[in-house]
């Protein structure tokens, strides 16, 4: 069975600091990888996704993620965070073998201090 | 575009009663809708997948008689929690997709917080 782990449950940064949120998955087959964001009081939104090709994926709002197959990782990065990036971030995986159902990590709450 | 709404956003009910939660895709036709449950400080757990006009597919451990799902149209799916008990208190989130498979970007609703007294 697939599982997704996010190492950091809470992250606090100052504005302009760099961000890296860890995501590891356990599954031996081909997977598709996603990062979703949930701003306070809002619904989940897709930040970026990886299906194939260039393992460095660029998403909205300056976010990017790198798929490292050998490490089963898909870490999310942003070189300089803003106060408006305060949100909860979820990593998710799906695979053909499991009918492409999304499996979510437990989420990371990011607080950016102005 | 791709907006999904849920109603109600919050509901409080007495133990033993039933509660219906609606999920609507406002500007697209959703061939597939998904229902998730989110426990405090935990990830979203998929409860069931529903396709318009057919029976929902429930995940292992989810009681289909307790969590009734109806997907009667391409823009509406409902989740009814029957004979609710305090342990059913949770945050329920739906999502909708306009195609199945790997490329099925899911658009999420804002969630419904259910509290059973």
JSON list of C-alpha atoms in Angstrom, two decimals:
[
{"chain": "A", "resi": 1, "resn": "UNK", "atom": "CA", "xyz": [0.00, 0.00, 0.00]},
{"chain": "A", "resi": 2, "resn": "UNK", "atom": "CA", "xyz": [1.06, 3.53, -0.63]},
{"chain": "A", "resi": 3, "resn": "UNK", "atom": "CA", "xyz": [1.83, 5.96, 2.14]},
{"chain": "A", "resi": 4, "resn": "UNK", "atom": "CA", "xyz": [3.06, 9.52, 2.27]},
{"chain": "A", "resi": 5, "resn": "UNK", "atom": "CA", "xyz": [5.01, 11.10, 5.09]},
{"chain": "A", "resi": 6, "resn": "UNK", "atom": "CA", "xyz": [5.68, 14.74, 5.70]},
{"chain": "A", "resi": 7, "resn": "UNK", "atom": "CA", "xyz": [8.46, 15.24, 8.18]},
{"chain": "A", "resi": 8, "resn": "UNK", "atom": "CA", "xyz": [7.67, 18.70, 9.42]},
{"chain": "A", "resi": 9, "resn": "UNK", "atom": "CA", "xyz": [4.33, 19.24, 11.08]},
{"chain": "A", "resi": 10, "resn": "UNK", "atom": "CA", "xyz": [4.93, 22.88, 11.90]},
{"chain": "A", "resi": 11, "resn": "UNK", "atom": "CA", "xyz": [7.37, 25.31, 10.33]},
{"chain": "A", "resi": 12, "resn": "UNK", "atom": "CA", "xyz": [7.87, 28.93, 11.34]},
{"chain": "A", "resi": 13, "resn": "UNK", "atom": "CA", "xyz": [9.87, 31.25, 9.10]},
{"chain": "A", "resi": 14, "resn": "UNK", "atom": "CA", "xyz": [10.49, 34.93, 8.72]},
{"chain": "A", "resi": 15, "resn": "UNK", "atom": "CA", "xyz": [9.68, 36.67, 5.47]},
{"chain": "A", "resi": 16, "resn": "UNK", "atom": "CA", "xyz": [12.36, 36.25, 2.77]},
{"chain": "A", "resi": 17, "resn": "UNK", "atom": "CA", "xyz": [13.64, 33.03, 4.32]},
{"chain": "A", "resi": 18, "resn": "UNK", "atom": "CA", "xyz": [13.95, 29.99, 2.09]},
{"chain": "A", "resi": 19, "resn": "UNK", "atom": "CA", "xyz": [11.54, 27.11, 2.46]},
{"chain": "A", "resi": 20, "resn": "UNK", "atom": "CA", "xyz": [11.89, 23.40, 2.00]},
{"chain": "A", "resi": 21, "resn": "UNK", "atom": "CA", "xyz": [9.16, 21.00, 3.06]},
{"chain": "A", "resi": 22, "resn": "UNK", "atom": "CA", "xyz": [9.93, 17.32, 2.99]},
{"chain": "A", "resi": 23, "resn": "UNK", "atom": "CA", "xyz": [7.75, 14.64, 1.45]},
{"chain": "A", "resi": 24, "resn": "UNK", "atom": "CA", "xyz": [8.55, 10.98, 1.12]},
{"chain": "A", "resi": 25, "resn": "UNK", "atom": "CA", "xyz": [6.35, 8.26, -0.25]},
{"chain": "A", "resi": 26, "resn": "UNK", "atom": "CA", "xyz": [6.49, 4.53, -0.07]},
{"chain": "A", "resi": 27, "resn": "UNK", "atom": "CA", "xyz": [5.47, 2.73, -3.23]},
{"chain": "A", "resi": 28, "resn": "UNK", "atom": "CA", "xyz": [7.54, 0.72, -5.65]},
{"chain": "A", "resi": 29, "resn": "UNK", "atom": "CA", "xyz": [5.65, 1.47, -8.83]},
{"chain": "A", "resi": 30, "resn": "UNK", "atom": "CA", "xyz": [5.12, 4.52, -10.99]},
{"chain": "A", "resi": 31, "resn": "UNK", "atom": "CA", "xyz": [3.48, 7.37, -9.14]},
{"chain": "A", "resi": 32, "resn": "UNK", "atom": "CA", "xyz": [2.14, 10.82, -9.79]},
{"chain": "A", "resi": 33, "resn": "UNK", "atom": "CA", "xyz": [2.99, 13.42, -7.18]},
{"chain": "A", "resi": 34, "resn": "UNK", "atom": "CA", "xyz": [1.17, 16.52, -6.02]},
{"chain": "A", "resi": 35, "resn": "UNK", "atom": "CA", "xyz": [1.48, 19.39, -3.59]},
{"chain": "A", "resi": 36, "resn": "UNK", "atom": "CA", "xyz": [-1.69, 21.08, -2.40]},
{"chain": "A", "resi": 37, "resn": "UNK", "atom": "CA", "xyz": [-2.02, 24.22, -0.29]},
{"chain": "A", "resi": 38, "resn": "UNK", "atom": "CA", "xyz": [-4.81, 25.23, 2.04]},
{"chain": "A", "resi": 39, "resn": "UNK", "atom": "CA", "xyz": [-4.84, 28.89, 3.01]},
{"chain": "A", "resi": 40, "resn": "UNK", "atom": "CA", "xyz": [-6.64, 29.80, 6.25]},
{"chain": "A", "resi": 41, "resn": "UNK", "atom": "CA", "xyz": [-10.38, 29.45, 5.77]},
{"chain": "A", "resi": 42, "resn": "UNK", "atom": "CA", "xyz": [-10.06, 28.30, 2.19]},
{"chain": "A", "resi": 43, "resn": "UNK", "atom": "CA", "xyz": [-10.25, 25.02, 0.33]},
{"chain": "A", "resi": 44, "resn": "UNK", "atom": "CA", "xyz": [-7.38, 22.90, -0.92]},
{"chain": "A", "resi": 45, "resn": "UNK", "atom": "CA", "xyz": [-5.74, 24.17, -4.09]},
{"chain": "A", "resi": 46, "resn": "UNK", "atom": "CA", "xyz": [-3.23, 22.49, -6.37]},
{"chain": "A", "resi": 47, "resn": "UNK", "atom": "CA", "xyz": [0.25, 24.05, -6.17]},
{"chain": "A", "resi": 48, "resn": "UNK", "atom": "CA", "xyz": [2.05, 21.77, -8.59]},
{"chain": "A", "resi": 49, "resn": "UNK", "atom": "CA", "xyz": [2.15, 18.22, -9.88]},
{"chain": "A", "resi": 50, "resn": "UNK", "atom": "CA", "xyz": [4.59, 15.76, -11.38]},
{"chain": "A", "resi": 51, "resn": "UNK", "atom": "CA", "xyz": [3.60, 13.05, -13.83]},
{"chain": "A", "resi": 52, "resn": "UNK", "atom": "CA", "xyz": [6.75, 12.51, -15.92]},
{"chain": "A", "resi": 53, "resn": "UNK", "atom": "CA", "xyz": [9.61, 14.33, -17.61]},
{"chain": "A", "resi": 54, "resn": "UNK", "atom": "CA", "xyz": [11.75, 16.97, -15.95]},
{"chain": "A", "resi": 55, "resn": "UNK", "atom": "CA", "xyz": [11.92, 16.04, -12.26]},
{"chain": "A", "resi": 56, "resn": "UNK", "atom": "CA", "xyz": [12.08, 19.70, -11.29]},
{"chain": "A", "resi": 57, "resn": "UNK", "atom": "CA", "xyz": [8.54, 21.00, -11.41]},
{"chain": "A", "resi": 58, "resn": "UNK", "atom": "CA", "xyz": [7.56, 24.63, -11.16]},
{"chain": "A", "resi": 59, "resn": "UNK", "atom": "CA", "xyz": [4.20, 25.57, -9.76]},
{"chain": "A", "resi": 60, "resn": "UNK", "atom": "CA", "xyz": [2.22, 28.65, -8.94]},
{"chain": "A", "resi": 61, "resn": "UNK", "atom": "CA", "xyz": [3.37, 31.48, -6.67]},
{"chain": "A", "resi": 62, "resn": "UNK", "atom": "CA", "xyz": [7.07, 30.73, -7.06]},
{"chain": "A", "resi": 63, "resn": "UNK", "atom": "CA", "xyz": [6.95, 27.22, -5.64]},
{"chain": "A", "resi": 64, "resn": "UNK", "atom": "CA", "xyz": [8.87, 24.31, -7.11]},
{"chain": "A", "resi": 65, "resn": "UNK", "atom": "CA", "xyz": [9.39, 20.69, -6.22]},
{"chain": "A", "resi": 66, "resn": "UNK", "atom": "CA", "xyz": [11.98, 18.12, -7.16]},
{"chain": "A", "resi": 67, "resn": "UNK", "atom": "CA", "xyz": [11.21, 14.46, -7.69]},
{"chain": "A", "resi": 68, "resn": "UNK", "atom": "CA", "xyz": [14.13, 12.29, -6.64]},
{"chain": "A", "resi": 69, "resn": "UNK", "atom": "CA", "xyz": [13.15, 8.76, -7.54]},
{"chain": "A", "resi": 70, "resn": "UNK", "atom": "CA", "xyz": [16.06, 7.11, -5.74]},
{"chain": "A", "resi": 71, "resn": "UNK", "atom": "CA", "xyz": [15.03, 8.80, -2.50]},
{"chain": "A", "resi": 72, "resn": "UNK", "atom": "CA", "xyz": [11.27, 8.42, -3.01]},
{"chain": "A", "resi": 73, "resn": "UNK", "atom": "CA", "xyz": [11.05, 12.14, -2.30]},
{"chain": "A", "resi": 74, "resn": "UNK", "atom": "CA", "xyz": [9.19, 15.13, -3.66]},
{"chain": "A", "resi": 75, "resn": "UNK", "atom": "CA", "xyz": [10.27, 18.08, -1.55]},
{"chain": "A", "resi": 76, "resn": "UNK", "atom": "CA", "xyz": [8.63, 21.46, -1.96]},
{"chain": "A", "resi": 77, "resn": "UNK", "atom": "CA", "xyz": [10.80, 24.58, -2.13]},
{"chain": "A", "resi": 78, "resn": "UNK", "atom": "CA", "xyz": [10.50, 28.32, -2.37]},
{"chain": "A", "resi": 79, "resn": "UNK", "atom": "CA", "xyz": [13.56, 30.58, -2.30]},
{"chain": "A", "resi": 80, "resn": "UNK", "atom": "CA", "xyz": [11.92, 33.48, -0.48]},
{"chain": "A", "resi": 81, "resn": "UNK", "atom": "CA", "xyz": [8.64, 33.12, 1.41]},
{"chain": "A", "resi": 82, "resn": "UNK", "atom": "CA", "xyz": [6.09, 35.84, 1.98]},
{"chain": "A", "resi": 83, "resn": "UNK", "atom": "CA", "xyz": [3.64, 36.39, 4.80]},
{"chain": "A", "resi": 84, "resn": "UNK", "atom": "CA", "xyz": [0.88, 35.35, 2.38]},
{"chain": "A", "resi": 85, "resn": "UNK", "atom": "CA", "xyz": [2.40, 31.87, 2.13]},
{"chain": "A", "resi": 86, "resn": "UNK", "atom": "CA", "xyz": [1.11, 31.11, 5.62]},
{"chain": "A", "resi": 87, "resn": "UNK", "atom": "CA", "xyz": [-0.98, 28.00, 5.03]},
{"chain": "A", "resi": 88, "resn": "UNK", "atom": "CA", "xyz": [-1.07, 24.25, 5.41]},
{"chain": "A", "resi": 89, "resn": "UNK", "atom": "CA", "xyz": [0.72, 22.24, 2.74]},
{"chain": "A", "resi": 90, "resn": "UNK", "atom": "CA", "xyz": [-0.16, 18.68, 1.77]},
{"chain": "A", "resi": 91, "resn": "UNK", "atom": "CA", "xyz": [1.85, 16.27, -0.30]},
{"chain": "A", "resi": 92, "resn": "UNK", "atom": "CA", "xyz": [-0.15, 13.61, -2.17]},
{"chain": "A", "resi": 93, "resn": "UNK", "atom": "CA", "xyz": [0.48, 10.62, -4.39]},
{"chain": "A", "resi": 94, "resn": "UNK", "atom": "CA", "xyz": [-1.57, 8.53, -6.75]},
{"chain": "A", "resi": 95, "resn": "UNK", "atom": "CA", "xyz": [-0.78, 5.47, -8.83]},
{"chain": "A", "resi": 96, "resn": "UNK", "atom": "CA", "xyz": [-2.36, 3.46, -11.61]},
{"chain": "A", "resi": 97, "resn": "UNK", "atom": "CA", "xyz": [-2.29, 0.32, -9.46]},
{"chain": "A", "resi": 98, "resn": "UNK", "atom": "CA", "xyz": [-4.61, 1.91, -6.94]},
{"chain": "A", "resi": 99, "resn": "UNK", "atom": "CA", "xyz": [-7.02, 3.44, -9.42]},
{"chain": "A", "resi": 100, "resn": "UNK", "atom": "CA", "xyz": [-5.31, 6.81, -9.10]},
{"chain": "A", "resi": 101, "resn": "UNK", "atom": "CA", "xyz": [-6.77, 7.49, -5.69]},
{"chain": "A", "resi": 102, "resn": "UNK", "atom": "CA", "xyz": [-5.02, 10.35, -3.94]},
{"chain": "A", "resi": 103, "resn": "UNK", "atom": "CA", "xyz": [-3.12, 9.43, -0.80]},
{"chain": "A", "resi": 104, "resn": "UNK", "atom": "CA", "xyz": [-2.30, 12.46, 1.33]},
{"chain": "A", "resi": 105, "resn": "UNK", "atom": "CA", "xyz": [0.46, 13.17, 3.80]},
{"chain": "A", "resi": 106, "resn": "UNK", "atom": "CA", "xyz": [-0.45, 14.57, 7.21]},
{"chain": "A", "resi": 107, "resn": "UNK", "atom": "CA", "xyz": [0.28, 18.13, 6.20]},
{"chain": "A", "resi": 108, "resn": "UNK", "atom": "CA", "xyz": [2.72, 20.83, 7.29]},
{"chain": "A", "resi": 109, "resn": "UNK", "atom": "CA", "xyz": [1.53, 24.07, 8.84]},
{"chain": "A", "resi": 110, "resn": "UNK", "atom": "CA", "xyz": [3.69, 26.97, 7.71]},
{"chain": "A", "resi": 111, "resn": "UNK", "atom": "CA", "xyz": [3.64, 30.27, 9.57]},
{"chain": "A", "resi": 112, "resn": "UNK", "atom": "CA", "xyz": [5.52, 33.13, 7.97]},
{"chain": "A", "resi": 113, "resn": "UNK", "atom": "CA", "xyz": [6.22, 36.02, 10.29]},
{"chain": "A", "resi": 114, "resn": "UNK", "atom": "CA", "xyz": [6.28, 39.49, 8.71]},
{"chain": "B", "resi": 1, "resn": "UNK", "atom": "CA", "xyz": [-13.34, 28.25, -12.99]},
{"chain": "B", "resi": 2, "resn": "UNK", "atom": "CA", "xyz": [-13.48, 24.81, -11.36]},
{"chain": "B", "resi": 3, "resn": "UNK", "atom": "CA", "xyz": [-15.27, 25.82, -8.20]},
{"chain": "B", "resi": 4, "resn": "UNK", "atom": "CA", "xyz": [-16.70, 23.28, -5.78]},
{"chain": "B", "resi": 5, "resn": "UNK", "atom": "CA", "xyz": [-19.05, 24.24, -2.99]},
{"chain": "B", "resi": 6, "resn": "UNK", "atom": "CA", "xyz": [-20.23, 22.38, 0.06]},
{"chain": "B", "resi": 7, "resn": "UNK", "atom": "CA", "xyz": [-23.27, 22.95, 2.19]},
{"chain": "B", "resi": 8, "resn": "UNK", "atom": "CA", "xyz": [-23.52, 23.34, 5.08]},
{"chain": "B", "resi": 9, "resn": "UNK", "atom": "CA", "xyz": [-20.13, 24.57, 6.20]},
{"chain": "B", "resi": 10, "resn": "UNK", "atom": "CA", "xyz": [-20.86, 23.62, 9.80]},
{"chain": "B", "resi": 11, "resn": "UNK", "atom": "CA", "xyz": [-23.50, 21.42, 11.35]},
{"chain": "B", "resi": 12, "resn": "UNK", "atom": "CA", "xyz": [-24.22, 20.37, 14.91]},
{"chain": "B", "resi": 13, "resn": "UNK", "atom": "CA", "xyz": [-26.62, 17.53, 15.50]},
{"chain": "B", "resi": 14, "resn": "UNK", "atom": "CA", "xyz": [-27.80, 15.23, 18.24]},
{"chain": "B", "resi": 15, "resn": "UNK", "atom": "CA", "xyz": [-26.65, 11.66, 18.48]},
{"chain": "B", "resi": 16, "resn": "UNK", "atom": "CA", "xyz": [-28.89, 9.33, 16.49]},
{"chain": "B", "resi": 17, "resn": "UNK", "atom": "CA", "xyz": [-29.96, 11.83, 13.88]},
{"chain": "B", "resi": 18, "resn": "UNK", "atom": "CA", "xyz": [-28.95, 11.89, 10.22]},
{"chain": "B", "resi": 19, "resn": "UNK", "atom": "CA", "xyz": [-27.10, 14.68, 8.48]},
{"chain": "B", "resi": 20, "resn": "UNK", "atom": "CA", "xyz": [-26.86, 15.37, 4.76]},
{"chain": "B", "resi": 21, "resn": "UNK", "atom": "CA", "xyz": [-23.92, 17.23, 3.23]},
{"chain": "B", "resi": 22, "resn": "UNK", "atom": "CA", "xyz": [-24.08, 18.51, -0.32]},
{"chain": "B", "resi": 23, "resn": "UNK", "atom": "CA", "xyz": [-21.19, 18.90, -2.73]},
{"chain": "B", "resi": 24, "resn": "UNK", "atom": "CA", "xyz": [-21.70, 20.85, -5.93]},
{"chain": "B", "resi": 25, "resn": "UNK", "atom": "CA", "xyz": [-19.46, 21.60, -8.88]},
{"chain": "B", "resi": 26, "resn": "UNK", "atom": "CA", "xyz": [-20.51, 25.11, -9.85]},
{"chain": "B", "resi": 27, "resn": "UNK", "atom": "CA", "xyz": [-18.97, 25.63, -13.25]},
{"chain": "B", "resi": 28, "resn": "UNK", "atom": "CA", "xyz": [-18.11, 22.21, -14.62]},
{"chain": "B", "resi": 29, "resn": "UNK", "atom": "CA", "xyz": [-19.58, 18.76, -14.92]},
{"chain": "B", "resi": 30, "resn": "UNK", "atom": "CA", "xyz": [-18.02, 16.36, -12.46]},
{"chain": "B", "resi": 31, "resn": "UNK", "atom": "CA", "xyz": [-17.93, 12.81, -13.71]},
{"chain": "B", "resi": 32, "resn": "UNK", "atom": "CA", "xyz": [-16.28, 11.73, -10.47]},
{"chain": "B", "resi": 33, "resn": "UNK", "atom": "CA", "xyz": [-16.62, 13.06, -6.96]},
{"chain": "B", "resi": 34, "resn": "UNK", "atom": "CA", "xyz": [-14.64, 12.03, -3.92]},
{"chain": "B", "resi": 35, "resn": "UNK", "atom": "CA", "xyz": [-15.46, 12.23, -0.22]},
{"chain": "B", "resi": 36, "resn": "UNK", "atom": "CA", "xyz": [-12.71, 12.61, 2.35]},
{"chain": "B", "resi": 37, "resn": "UNK", "atom": "CA", "xyz": [-12.62, 12.78, 6.10]},
{"chain": "B", "resi": 38, "resn": "UNK", "atom": "CA", "xyz": [-10.01, 14.77, 7.97]},
{"chain": "B", "resi": 39, "resn": "UNK", "atom": "CA", "xyz": [-9.23, 14.11, 11.61]},
{"chain": "B", "resi": 40, "resn": "UNK", "atom": "CA", "xyz": [-7.54, 16.81, 13.71]},
{"chain": "B", "resi": 41, "resn": "UNK", "atom": "CA", "xyz": [-3.87, 17.11, 12.83]},
{"chain": "B", "resi": 42, "resn": "UNK", "atom": "CA", "xyz": [-4.16, 14.21, 10.41]},
{"chain": "B", "resi": 43, "resn": "UNK", "atom": "CA", "xyz": [-4.27, 13.91, 6.67]},
{"chain": "B", "resi": 44, "resn": "UNK", "atom": "CA", "xyz": [-7.31, 13.57, 4.47]},
{"chain": "B", "resi": 45, "resn": "UNK", "atom": "CA", "xyz": [-8.58, 10.01, 4.33]},
{"chain": "B", "resi": 46, "resn": "UNK", "atom": "CA", "xyz": [-10.51, 8.98, 1.25]},
{"chain": "B", "resi": 47, "resn": "UNK", "atom": "CA", "xyz": [-13.89, 7.55, 2.21]},
{"chain": "B", "resi": 48, "resn": "UNK", "atom": "CA", "xyz": [-15.44, 6.84, -1.16]},
{"chain": "B", "resi": 49, "resn": "UNK", "atom": "CA", "xyz": [-15.42, 7.60, -4.85]},
{"chain": "B", "resi": 50, "resn": "UNK", "atom": "CA", "xyz": [-18.66, 8.25, -6.67]},
{"chain": "B", "resi": 51, "resn": "UNK", "atom": "CA", "xyz": [-19.38, 8.38, -10.36]},
{"chain": "B", "resi": 52, "resn": "UNK", "atom": "CA", "xyz": [-22.51, 10.00, -11.68]},
{"chain": "B", "resi": 53, "resn": "UNK", "atom": "CA", "xyz": [-25.35, 7.55, -12.00]},
{"chain": "B", "resi": 54, "resn": "UNK", "atom": "CA", "xyz": [-23.62, 4.60, -10.36]},
{"chain": "B", "resi": 55, "resn": "UNK", "atom": "CA", "xyz": [-23.02, 3.29, -6.88]},
{"chain": "B", "resi": 56, "resn": "UNK", "atom": "CA", "xyz": [-20.17, 4.72, -4.88]},
{"chain": "B", "resi": 57, "resn": "UNK", "atom": "CA", "xyz": [-17.01, 2.72, -4.26]},
{"chain": "B", "resi": 58, "resn": "UNK", "atom": "CA", "xyz": [-16.14, 2.74, -0.60]},
{"chain": "B", "resi": 59, "resn": "UNK", "atom": "CA", "xyz": [-12.69, 2.42, 0.91]},
{"chain": "B", "resi": 60, "resn": "UNK", "atom": "CA", "xyz": [-11.90, -0.44, 3.22]},
{"chain": "B", "resi": 61, "resn": "UNK", "atom": "CA", "xyz": [-13.24, 0.19, 6.68]},
{"chain": "B", "resi": 62, "resn": "UNK", "atom": "CA", "xyz": [-15.86, 2.74, 5.65]},
{"chain": "B", "resi": 63, "resn": "UNK", "atom": "CA", "xyz": [-19.39, 1.59, 6.40]},
{"chain": "B", "resi": 64, "resn": "UNK", "atom": "CA", "xyz": [-21.51, 2.09, 3.31]},
{"chain": "B", "resi": 65, "resn": "UNK", "atom": "CA", "xyz": [-24.75, 1.87, 5.29]},
{"chain": "B", "resi": 66, "resn": "UNK", "atom": "CA", "xyz": [-23.60, 4.60, 7.63]},
{"chain": "B", "resi": 67, "resn": "UNK", "atom": "CA", "xyz": [-22.19, 6.97, 5.04]},
{"chain": "B", "resi": 68, "resn": "UNK", "atom": "CA", "xyz": [-24.68, 7.04, 2.19]},
{"chain": "B", "resi": 69, "resn": "UNK", "atom": "CA", "xyz": [-23.42, 8.65, -0.98]},
{"chain": "B", "resi": 70, "resn": "UNK", "atom": "CA", "xyz": [-25.58, 9.71, -3.88]},
{"chain": "B", "resi": 71, "resn": "UNK", "atom": "CA", "xyz": [-24.27, 11.20, -7.12]},
{"chain": "B", "resi": 72, "resn": "UNK", "atom": "CA", "xyz": [-27.49, 11.86, -8.93]},
{"chain": "B", "resi": 73, "resn": "UNK", "atom": "CA", "xyz": [-26.26, 14.46, -11.38]},
{"chain": "B", "resi": 74, "resn": "UNK", "atom": "CA", "xyz": [-23.04, 15.69, -12.92]},
{"chain": "B", "resi": 75, "resn": "UNK", "atom": "CA", "xyz": [-22.97, 18.64, -10.55]},
{"chain": "B", "resi": 76, "resn": "UNK", "atom": "CA", "xyz": [-24.21, 17.24, -7.25]},
{"chain": "B", "resi": 77, "resn": "UNK", "atom": "CA", "xyz": [-23.14, 14.56, -4.83]},
{"chain": "B", "resi": 78, "resn": "UNK", "atom": "CA", "xyz": [-24.50, 14.11, -1.32]},
{"chain": "B", "resi": 79, "resn": "UNK", "atom": "CA", "xyz": [-23.09, 12.40, 1.74]},
{"chain": "B", "resi": 80, "resn": "UNK", "atom": "CA", "xyz": [-25.58, 11.39, 4.41]},
{"chain": "B", "resi": 81, "resn": "UNK", "atom": "CA", "xyz": [-24.24, 10.40, 7.79]},
{"chain": "B", "resi": 82, "resn": "UNK", "atom": "CA", "xyz": [-26.96, 8.17, 9.19]},
{"chain": "B", "resi": 83, "resn": "UNK", "atom": "CA", "xyz": [-27.60, 7.71, 12.89]},
{"chain": "B", "resi": 84, "resn": "UNK", "atom": "CA", "xyz": [-24.67, 9.94, 13.70]},
{"chain": "B", "resi": 85, "resn": "UNK", "atom": "CA", "xyz": [-22.65, 9.39, 16.87]},
{"chain": "B", "resi": 86, "resn": "UNK", "atom": "CA", "xyz": [-19.99, 11.54, 18.54]},
{"chain": "B", "resi": 87, "resn": "UNK", "atom": "CA", "xyz": [-17.22, 9.50, 16.90]},
{"chain": "B", "resi": 88, "resn": "UNK", "atom": "CA", "xyz": [-18.53, 10.66, 13.52]},
{"chain": "B", "resi": 89, "resn": "UNK", "atom": "CA", "xyz": [-17.61, 14.23, 14.44]},
{"chain": "B", "resi": 90, "resn": "UNK", "atom": "CA", "xyz": [-15.05, 15.31, 11.87]},
{"chain": "B", "resi": 91, "resn": "UNK", "atom": "CA", "xyz": [-14.27, 17.56, 8.93]},
{"chain": "B", "resi": 92, "resn": "UNK", "atom": "CA", "xyz": [-15.71, 16.17, 5.69]},
{"chain": "B", "resi": 93, "resn": "UNK", "atom": "CA", "xyz": [-14.31, 17.39, 2.39]},
{"chain": "B", "resi": 94, "resn": "UNK", "atom": "CA", "xyz": [-15.47, 16.61, -1.10]},
{"chain": "B", "resi": 95, "resn": "UNK", "atom": "CA", "xyz": [-13.64, 17.01, -4.37]},
{"chain": "B", "resi": 96, "resn": "UNK", "atom": "CA", "xyz": [-14.74, 16.80, -7.97]},
{"chain": "B", "resi": 97, "resn": "UNK", "atom": "CA", "xyz": [-13.04, 15.86, -11.17]},
{"chain": "B", "resi": 98, "resn": "UNK", "atom": "CA", "xyz": [-14.18, 16.09, -14.75]},
{"chain": "B", "resi": 99, "resn": "UNK", "atom": "CA", "xyz": [-12.25, 13.07, -15.91]},
{"chain": "B", "resi": 100, "resn": "UNK", "atom": "CA", "xyz": [-11.00, 9.86, -14.43]},
{"chain": "B", "resi": 101, "resn": "UNK", "atom": "CA", "xyz": [-7.51, 8.44, -14.32]},
{"chain": "B", "resi": 102, "resn": "UNK", "atom": "CA", "xyz": [-4.04, 9.75, -13.67]},
{"chain": "B", "resi": 103, "resn": "UNK", "atom": "CA", "xyz": [-4.70, 13.22, -14.98]},
{"chain": "B", "resi": 104, "resn": "UNK", "atom": "CA", "xyz": [-7.78, 13.75, -12.89]},
{"chain": "B", "resi": 105, "resn": "UNK", "atom": "CA", "xyz": [-7.05, 17.02, -11.15]},
{"chain": "B", "resi": 106, "resn": "UNK", "atom": "CA", "xyz": [-9.39, 17.15, -8.22]},
{"chain": "B", "resi": 107, "resn": "UNK", "atom": "CA", "xyz": [-10.99, 20.43, -7.22]},
{"chain": "B", "resi": 108, "resn": "UNK", "atom": "CA", "xyz": [-11.80, 20.59, -3.55]},
{"chain": "B", "resi": 109, "resn": "UNK", "atom": "CA", "xyz": [-14.73, 22.01, -1.66]},
{"chain": "B", "resi": 110, "resn": "UNK", "atom": "CA", "xyz": [-14.28, 24.10, 1.49]},
{"chain": "B", "resi": 111, "resn": "UNK", "atom": "CA", "xyz": [-15.31, 21.27, 3.80]},
{"chain": "B", "resi": 112, "resn": "UNK", "atom": "CA", "xyz": [-18.08, 20.69, 6.31]},
{"chain": "B", "resi": 113, "resn": "UNK", "atom": "CA", "xyz": [-17.42, 20.46, 10.03]},
{"chain": "B", "resi": 114, "resn": "UNK", "atom": "CA", "xyz": [-19.78, 18.00, 11.68]},
{"chain": "B", "resi": 115, "resn": "UNK", "atom": "CA", "xyz": [-20.18, 17.96, 15.43]},
{"chain": "B", "resi": 116, "resn": "UNK", "atom": "CA", "xyz": [-22.35, 15.25, 16.95]},
{"chain": "B", "resi": 117, "resn": "UNK", "atom": "CA", "xyz": [-23.42, 15.86, 20.53]}
]
